[in-house]
Short mmCIF file of C-alpha atoms in Angstrom, two decimals:
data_model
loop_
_atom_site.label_atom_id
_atom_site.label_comp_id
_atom_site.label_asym_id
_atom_site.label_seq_id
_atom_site.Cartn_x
_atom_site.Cartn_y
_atom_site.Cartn_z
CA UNK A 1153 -25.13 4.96 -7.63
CA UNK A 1154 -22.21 2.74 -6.52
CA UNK A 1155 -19.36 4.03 -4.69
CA UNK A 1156 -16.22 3.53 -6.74
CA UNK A 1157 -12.51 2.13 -5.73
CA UNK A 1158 -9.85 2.99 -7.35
CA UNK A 1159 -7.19 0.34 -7.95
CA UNK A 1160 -4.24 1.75 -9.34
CA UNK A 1161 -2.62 -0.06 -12.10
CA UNK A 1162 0.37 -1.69 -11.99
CA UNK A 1163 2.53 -3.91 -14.25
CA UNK A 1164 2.99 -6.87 -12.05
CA UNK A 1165 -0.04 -9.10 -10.98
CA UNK A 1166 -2.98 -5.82 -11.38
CA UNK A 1167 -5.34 -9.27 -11.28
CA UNK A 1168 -4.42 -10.34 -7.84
CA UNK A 1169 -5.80 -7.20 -6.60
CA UNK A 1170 -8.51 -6.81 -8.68
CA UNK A 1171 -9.91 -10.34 -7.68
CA UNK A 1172 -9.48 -10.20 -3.94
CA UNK A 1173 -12.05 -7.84 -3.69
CA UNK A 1174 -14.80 -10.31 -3.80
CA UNK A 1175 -18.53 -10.16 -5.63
CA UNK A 1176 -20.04 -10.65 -1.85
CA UNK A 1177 -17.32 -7.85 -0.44
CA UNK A 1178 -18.47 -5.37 -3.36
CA UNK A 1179 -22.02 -6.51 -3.24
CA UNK A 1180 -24.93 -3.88 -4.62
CA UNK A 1181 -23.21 -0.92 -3.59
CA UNK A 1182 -19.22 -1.06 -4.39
CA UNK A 1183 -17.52 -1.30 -7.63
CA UNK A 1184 -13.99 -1.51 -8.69
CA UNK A 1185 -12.51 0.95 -11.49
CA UNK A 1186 -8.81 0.91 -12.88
CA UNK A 1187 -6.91 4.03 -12.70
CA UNK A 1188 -4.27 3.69 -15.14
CA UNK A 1189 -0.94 5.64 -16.00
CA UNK A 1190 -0.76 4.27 -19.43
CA UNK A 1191 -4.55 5.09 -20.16
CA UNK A 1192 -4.01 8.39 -17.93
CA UNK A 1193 -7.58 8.63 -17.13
CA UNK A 1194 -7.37 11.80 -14.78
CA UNK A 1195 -10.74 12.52 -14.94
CA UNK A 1196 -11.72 8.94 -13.23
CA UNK A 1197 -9.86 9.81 -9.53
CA UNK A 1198 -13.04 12.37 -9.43
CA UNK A 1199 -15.22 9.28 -9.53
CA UNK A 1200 -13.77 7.72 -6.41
CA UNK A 1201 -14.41 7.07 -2.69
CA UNK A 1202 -11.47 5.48 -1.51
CA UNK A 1203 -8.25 4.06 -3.38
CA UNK A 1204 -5.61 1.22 -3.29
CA UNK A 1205 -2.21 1.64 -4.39
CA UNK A 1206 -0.36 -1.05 -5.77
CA UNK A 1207 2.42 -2.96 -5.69
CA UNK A 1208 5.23 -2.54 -8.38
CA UNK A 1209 8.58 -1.24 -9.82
CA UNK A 1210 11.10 0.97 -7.59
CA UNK A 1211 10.03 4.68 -7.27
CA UNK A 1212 12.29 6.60 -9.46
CA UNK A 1213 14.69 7.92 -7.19
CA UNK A 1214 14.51 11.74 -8.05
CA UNK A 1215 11.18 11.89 -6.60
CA UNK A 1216 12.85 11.01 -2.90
CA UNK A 1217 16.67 12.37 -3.50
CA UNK A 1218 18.18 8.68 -3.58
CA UNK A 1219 20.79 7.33 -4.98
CA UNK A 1220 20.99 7.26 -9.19
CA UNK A 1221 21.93 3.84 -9.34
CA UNK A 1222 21.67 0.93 -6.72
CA UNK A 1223 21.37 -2.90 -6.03
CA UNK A 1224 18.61 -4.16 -7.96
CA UNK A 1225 17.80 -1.31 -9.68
CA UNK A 1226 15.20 -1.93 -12.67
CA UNK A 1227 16.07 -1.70 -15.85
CA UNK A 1228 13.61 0.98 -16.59
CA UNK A 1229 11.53 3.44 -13.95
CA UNK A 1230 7.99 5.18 -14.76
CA UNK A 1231 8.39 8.59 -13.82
CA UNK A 1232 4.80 8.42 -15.77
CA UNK A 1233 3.19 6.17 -12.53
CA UNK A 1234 5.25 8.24 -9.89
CA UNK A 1235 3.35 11.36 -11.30
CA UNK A 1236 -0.19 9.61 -11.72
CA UNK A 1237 -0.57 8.11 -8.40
CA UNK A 1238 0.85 11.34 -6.74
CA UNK A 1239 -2.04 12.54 -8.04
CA UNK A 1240 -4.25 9.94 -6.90
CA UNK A 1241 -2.92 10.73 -3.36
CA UNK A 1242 -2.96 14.10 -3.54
CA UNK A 1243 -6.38 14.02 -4.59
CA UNK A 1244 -7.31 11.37 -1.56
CA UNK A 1245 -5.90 13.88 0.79
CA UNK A 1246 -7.80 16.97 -0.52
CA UNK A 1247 -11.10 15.08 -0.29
CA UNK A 1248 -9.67 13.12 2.95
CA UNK A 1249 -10.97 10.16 1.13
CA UNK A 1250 -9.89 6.23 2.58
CA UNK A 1251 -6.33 5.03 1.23
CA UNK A 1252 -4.79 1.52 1.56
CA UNK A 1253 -1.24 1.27 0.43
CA UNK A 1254 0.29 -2.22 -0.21
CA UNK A 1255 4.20 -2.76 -0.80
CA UNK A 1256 5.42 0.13 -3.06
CA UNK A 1257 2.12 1.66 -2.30
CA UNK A 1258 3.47 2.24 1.13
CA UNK A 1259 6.87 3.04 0.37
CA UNK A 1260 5.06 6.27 -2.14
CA UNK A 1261 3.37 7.32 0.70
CA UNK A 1262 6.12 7.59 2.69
CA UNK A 1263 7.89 9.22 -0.09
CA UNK A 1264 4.93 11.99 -0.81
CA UNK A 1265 4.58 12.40 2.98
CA UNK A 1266 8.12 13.85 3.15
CA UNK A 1267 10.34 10.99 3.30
CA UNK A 1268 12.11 8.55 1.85
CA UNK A 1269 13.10 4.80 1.34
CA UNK A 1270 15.27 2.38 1.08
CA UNK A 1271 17.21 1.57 -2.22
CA UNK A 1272 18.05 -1.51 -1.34
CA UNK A 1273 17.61 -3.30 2.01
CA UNK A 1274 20.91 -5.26 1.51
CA UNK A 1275 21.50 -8.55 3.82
CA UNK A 1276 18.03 -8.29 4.49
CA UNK A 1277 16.98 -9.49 1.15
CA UNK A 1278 17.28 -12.99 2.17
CA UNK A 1279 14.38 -12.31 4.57
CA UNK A 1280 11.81 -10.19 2.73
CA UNK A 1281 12.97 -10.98 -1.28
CA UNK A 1282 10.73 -12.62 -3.40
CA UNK A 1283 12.48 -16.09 -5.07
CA UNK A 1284 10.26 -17.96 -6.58
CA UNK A 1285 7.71 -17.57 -3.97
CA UNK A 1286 7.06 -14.36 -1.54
CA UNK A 1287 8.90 -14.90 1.98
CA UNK A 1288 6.98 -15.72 4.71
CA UNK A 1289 7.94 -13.76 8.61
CA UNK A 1290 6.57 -12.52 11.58
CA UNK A 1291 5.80 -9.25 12.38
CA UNK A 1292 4.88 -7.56 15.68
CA UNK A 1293 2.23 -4.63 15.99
CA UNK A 1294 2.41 -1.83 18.56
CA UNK A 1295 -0.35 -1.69 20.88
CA UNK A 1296 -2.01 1.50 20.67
CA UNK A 1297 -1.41 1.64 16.97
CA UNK A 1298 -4.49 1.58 14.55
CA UNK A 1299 -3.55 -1.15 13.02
CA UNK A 1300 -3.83 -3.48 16.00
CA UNK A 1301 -7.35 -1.98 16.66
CA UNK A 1302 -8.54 -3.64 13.28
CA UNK A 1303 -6.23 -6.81 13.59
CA UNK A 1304 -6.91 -7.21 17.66
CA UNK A 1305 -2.94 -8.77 18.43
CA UNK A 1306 0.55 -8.04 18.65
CA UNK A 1307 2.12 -10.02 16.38
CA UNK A 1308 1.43 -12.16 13.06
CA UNK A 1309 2.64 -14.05 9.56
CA UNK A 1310 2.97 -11.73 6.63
CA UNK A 1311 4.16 -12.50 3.16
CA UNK A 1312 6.90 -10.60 1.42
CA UNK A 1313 8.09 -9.68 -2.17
CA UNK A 1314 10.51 -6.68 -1.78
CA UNK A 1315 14.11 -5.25 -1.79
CA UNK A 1316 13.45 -1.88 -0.76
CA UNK A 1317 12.57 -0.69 2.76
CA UNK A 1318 11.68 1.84 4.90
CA UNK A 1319 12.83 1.96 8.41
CA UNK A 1320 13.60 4.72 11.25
CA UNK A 1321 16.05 6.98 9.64
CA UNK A 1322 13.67 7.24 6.01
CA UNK A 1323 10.56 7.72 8.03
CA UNK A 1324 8.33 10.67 7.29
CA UNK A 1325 8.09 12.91 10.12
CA UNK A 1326 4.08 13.00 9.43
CA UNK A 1327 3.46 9.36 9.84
CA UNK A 1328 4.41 6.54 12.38
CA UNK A 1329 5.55 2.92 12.10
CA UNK A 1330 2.66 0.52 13.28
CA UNK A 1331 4.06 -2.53 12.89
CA UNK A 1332 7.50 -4.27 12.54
CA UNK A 1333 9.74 -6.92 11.13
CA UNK A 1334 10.07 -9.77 13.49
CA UNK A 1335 13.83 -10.09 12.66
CA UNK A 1336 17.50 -8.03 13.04
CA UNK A 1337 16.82 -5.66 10.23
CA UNK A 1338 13.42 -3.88 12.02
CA UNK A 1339 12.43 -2.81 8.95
CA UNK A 1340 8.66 -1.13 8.94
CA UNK A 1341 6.01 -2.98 7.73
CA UNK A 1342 3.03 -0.79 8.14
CA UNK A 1343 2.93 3.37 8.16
CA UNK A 1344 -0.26 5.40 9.55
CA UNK A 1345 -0.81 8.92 10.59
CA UNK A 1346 1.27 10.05 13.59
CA UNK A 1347 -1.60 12.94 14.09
CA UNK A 1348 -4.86 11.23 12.63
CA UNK A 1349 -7.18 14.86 13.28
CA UNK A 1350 -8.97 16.08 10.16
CA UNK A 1351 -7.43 12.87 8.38
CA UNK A 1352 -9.43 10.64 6.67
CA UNK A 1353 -8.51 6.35 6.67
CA UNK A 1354 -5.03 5.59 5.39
CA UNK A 1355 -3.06 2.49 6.07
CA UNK A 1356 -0.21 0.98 4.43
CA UNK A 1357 1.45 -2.05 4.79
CA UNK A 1358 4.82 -3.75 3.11
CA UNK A 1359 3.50 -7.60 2.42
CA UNK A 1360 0.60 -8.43 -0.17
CA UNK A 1361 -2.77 -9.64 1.59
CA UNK A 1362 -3.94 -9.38 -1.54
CA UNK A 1363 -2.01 -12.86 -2.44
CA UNK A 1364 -1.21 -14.40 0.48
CA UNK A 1365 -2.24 -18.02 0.97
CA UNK A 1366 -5.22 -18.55 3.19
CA UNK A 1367 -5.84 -14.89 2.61
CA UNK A 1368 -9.62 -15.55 4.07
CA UNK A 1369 -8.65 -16.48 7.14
CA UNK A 1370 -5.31 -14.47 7.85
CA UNK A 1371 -6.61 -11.10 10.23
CA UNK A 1372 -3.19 -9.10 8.10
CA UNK A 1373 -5.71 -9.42 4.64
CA UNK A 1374 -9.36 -10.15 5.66
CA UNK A 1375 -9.51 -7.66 8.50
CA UNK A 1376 -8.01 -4.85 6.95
CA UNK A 1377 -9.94 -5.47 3.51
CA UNK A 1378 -12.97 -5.18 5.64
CA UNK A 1379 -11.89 -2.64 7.28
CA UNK A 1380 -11.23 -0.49 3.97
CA UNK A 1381 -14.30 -0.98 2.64
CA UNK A 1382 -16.40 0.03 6.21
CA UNK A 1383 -14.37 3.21 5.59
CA UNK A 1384 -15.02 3.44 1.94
CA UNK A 1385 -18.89 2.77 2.52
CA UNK A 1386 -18.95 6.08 5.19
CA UNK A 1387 -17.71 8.33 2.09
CA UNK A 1388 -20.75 10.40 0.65
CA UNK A 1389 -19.24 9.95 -2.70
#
């Protein structure tokens, strides 16, 4: 039987990360199944050996303790997702199955670890907000983080499509920062476990490797897609 990833869904580009998993990365023994709020197919997370979470709208801001209204605020929030992909995570962490968070993806973790984000990262905008194409900076990796064991250097070119944060002060107290901002506002751009015993995989990260250009060849998506699916492989699921 294949082992199972679950992609949760999201309202903005679900495709993009659907597609960068690759026929030859899936090959005979990996398949990719939707776990959707709107369809609220519970049941499904039970099928799964590792999970991505998406990209998407803000985290309504009652699940953290922010601020009722902010910058940028949508127009609308999904309590409905919030609740489904706490699940998802809570449900990840029971089984200590493999987890790779991508923009708001790593903002919820940080959230359902214990702390909080951003509601809007302000003057920094100009540096990590989308326009009409996702922003394009440096970031710098700490050395005896995880994340620089699977990407193997200090530094490197992210995209970026965001106008919330998390930094220092919104940090959960169970995770640590593994990777920066190259620019005045520091903000985090990946989270991992500060104490990693009994844990299974679990990596997030603020920009999209799942659409940035030359994607095959940038170590910030390729390596750690690989590296999610070695982990995802291990699970006897």
């Amino acid at each position: 039987m294949k082992k199972k990833i679950g992609i949760s869904y999201t309202e903005t580009n679900f495709q993009n990360y659907w597609n960068w998993f690759t026929p030859a990365d899936l090959g005979d023994n990996l398949e990719l199944i939707e776990l959707s709020f709107e369809k609220n197919n519970v049941k499904d997370i039970e099928l799964c050996a590792g999970f991505l979470l998406t990209g998407g709208i803000d985290v309504t801001p009652s699940f953290y303790g922010g601020a009722p209204e902010y910058p940028g605020q949508p127009d609308i929030f999904l309590p409905e997702r919030d609740e489904f992909e706490k699940l998802i995570y809570d449900y990840s962490q029971a089984l200590k199955l493999p987890v790779l968070g991508i923009c708001r993806g790593m903002q919820y973790i940080n959230i359902l670890e214990g702390g909080k984000v951003l509601e809007d990262i302000g003057s920094a905008n100009l540096i990590h907000k989308k326009g009409t194409e996702d922003k394009v900076h440096y970031v710098n990796i700490g050395h005896n983080s995880m994340l620089y064991a699977i990407i193997g250097s200090e530094n490197g070119i992210v995209n970026s499509a965001h106008h919330q944060g998390v930094n220092g002060y919104s940090l959960s107290k169970n995770l640590i920062a593994n990777c920066y901002a190259d620019s005045p506002d520091q903000l985090i751009e990946g989270l991992e476990f500060k104490d990693k015993t009994d844990k299974s995989f679990m990596l997030a990260v603020q920009w999209h490797p799942e659409r940035m250009k030359e994607k095959e060849i940038n170590p910030l998506s390729q390596k750690l897609k690989d590296r999610f699916l070695e982990e995802v492989k291990k699970m006897e699921k």
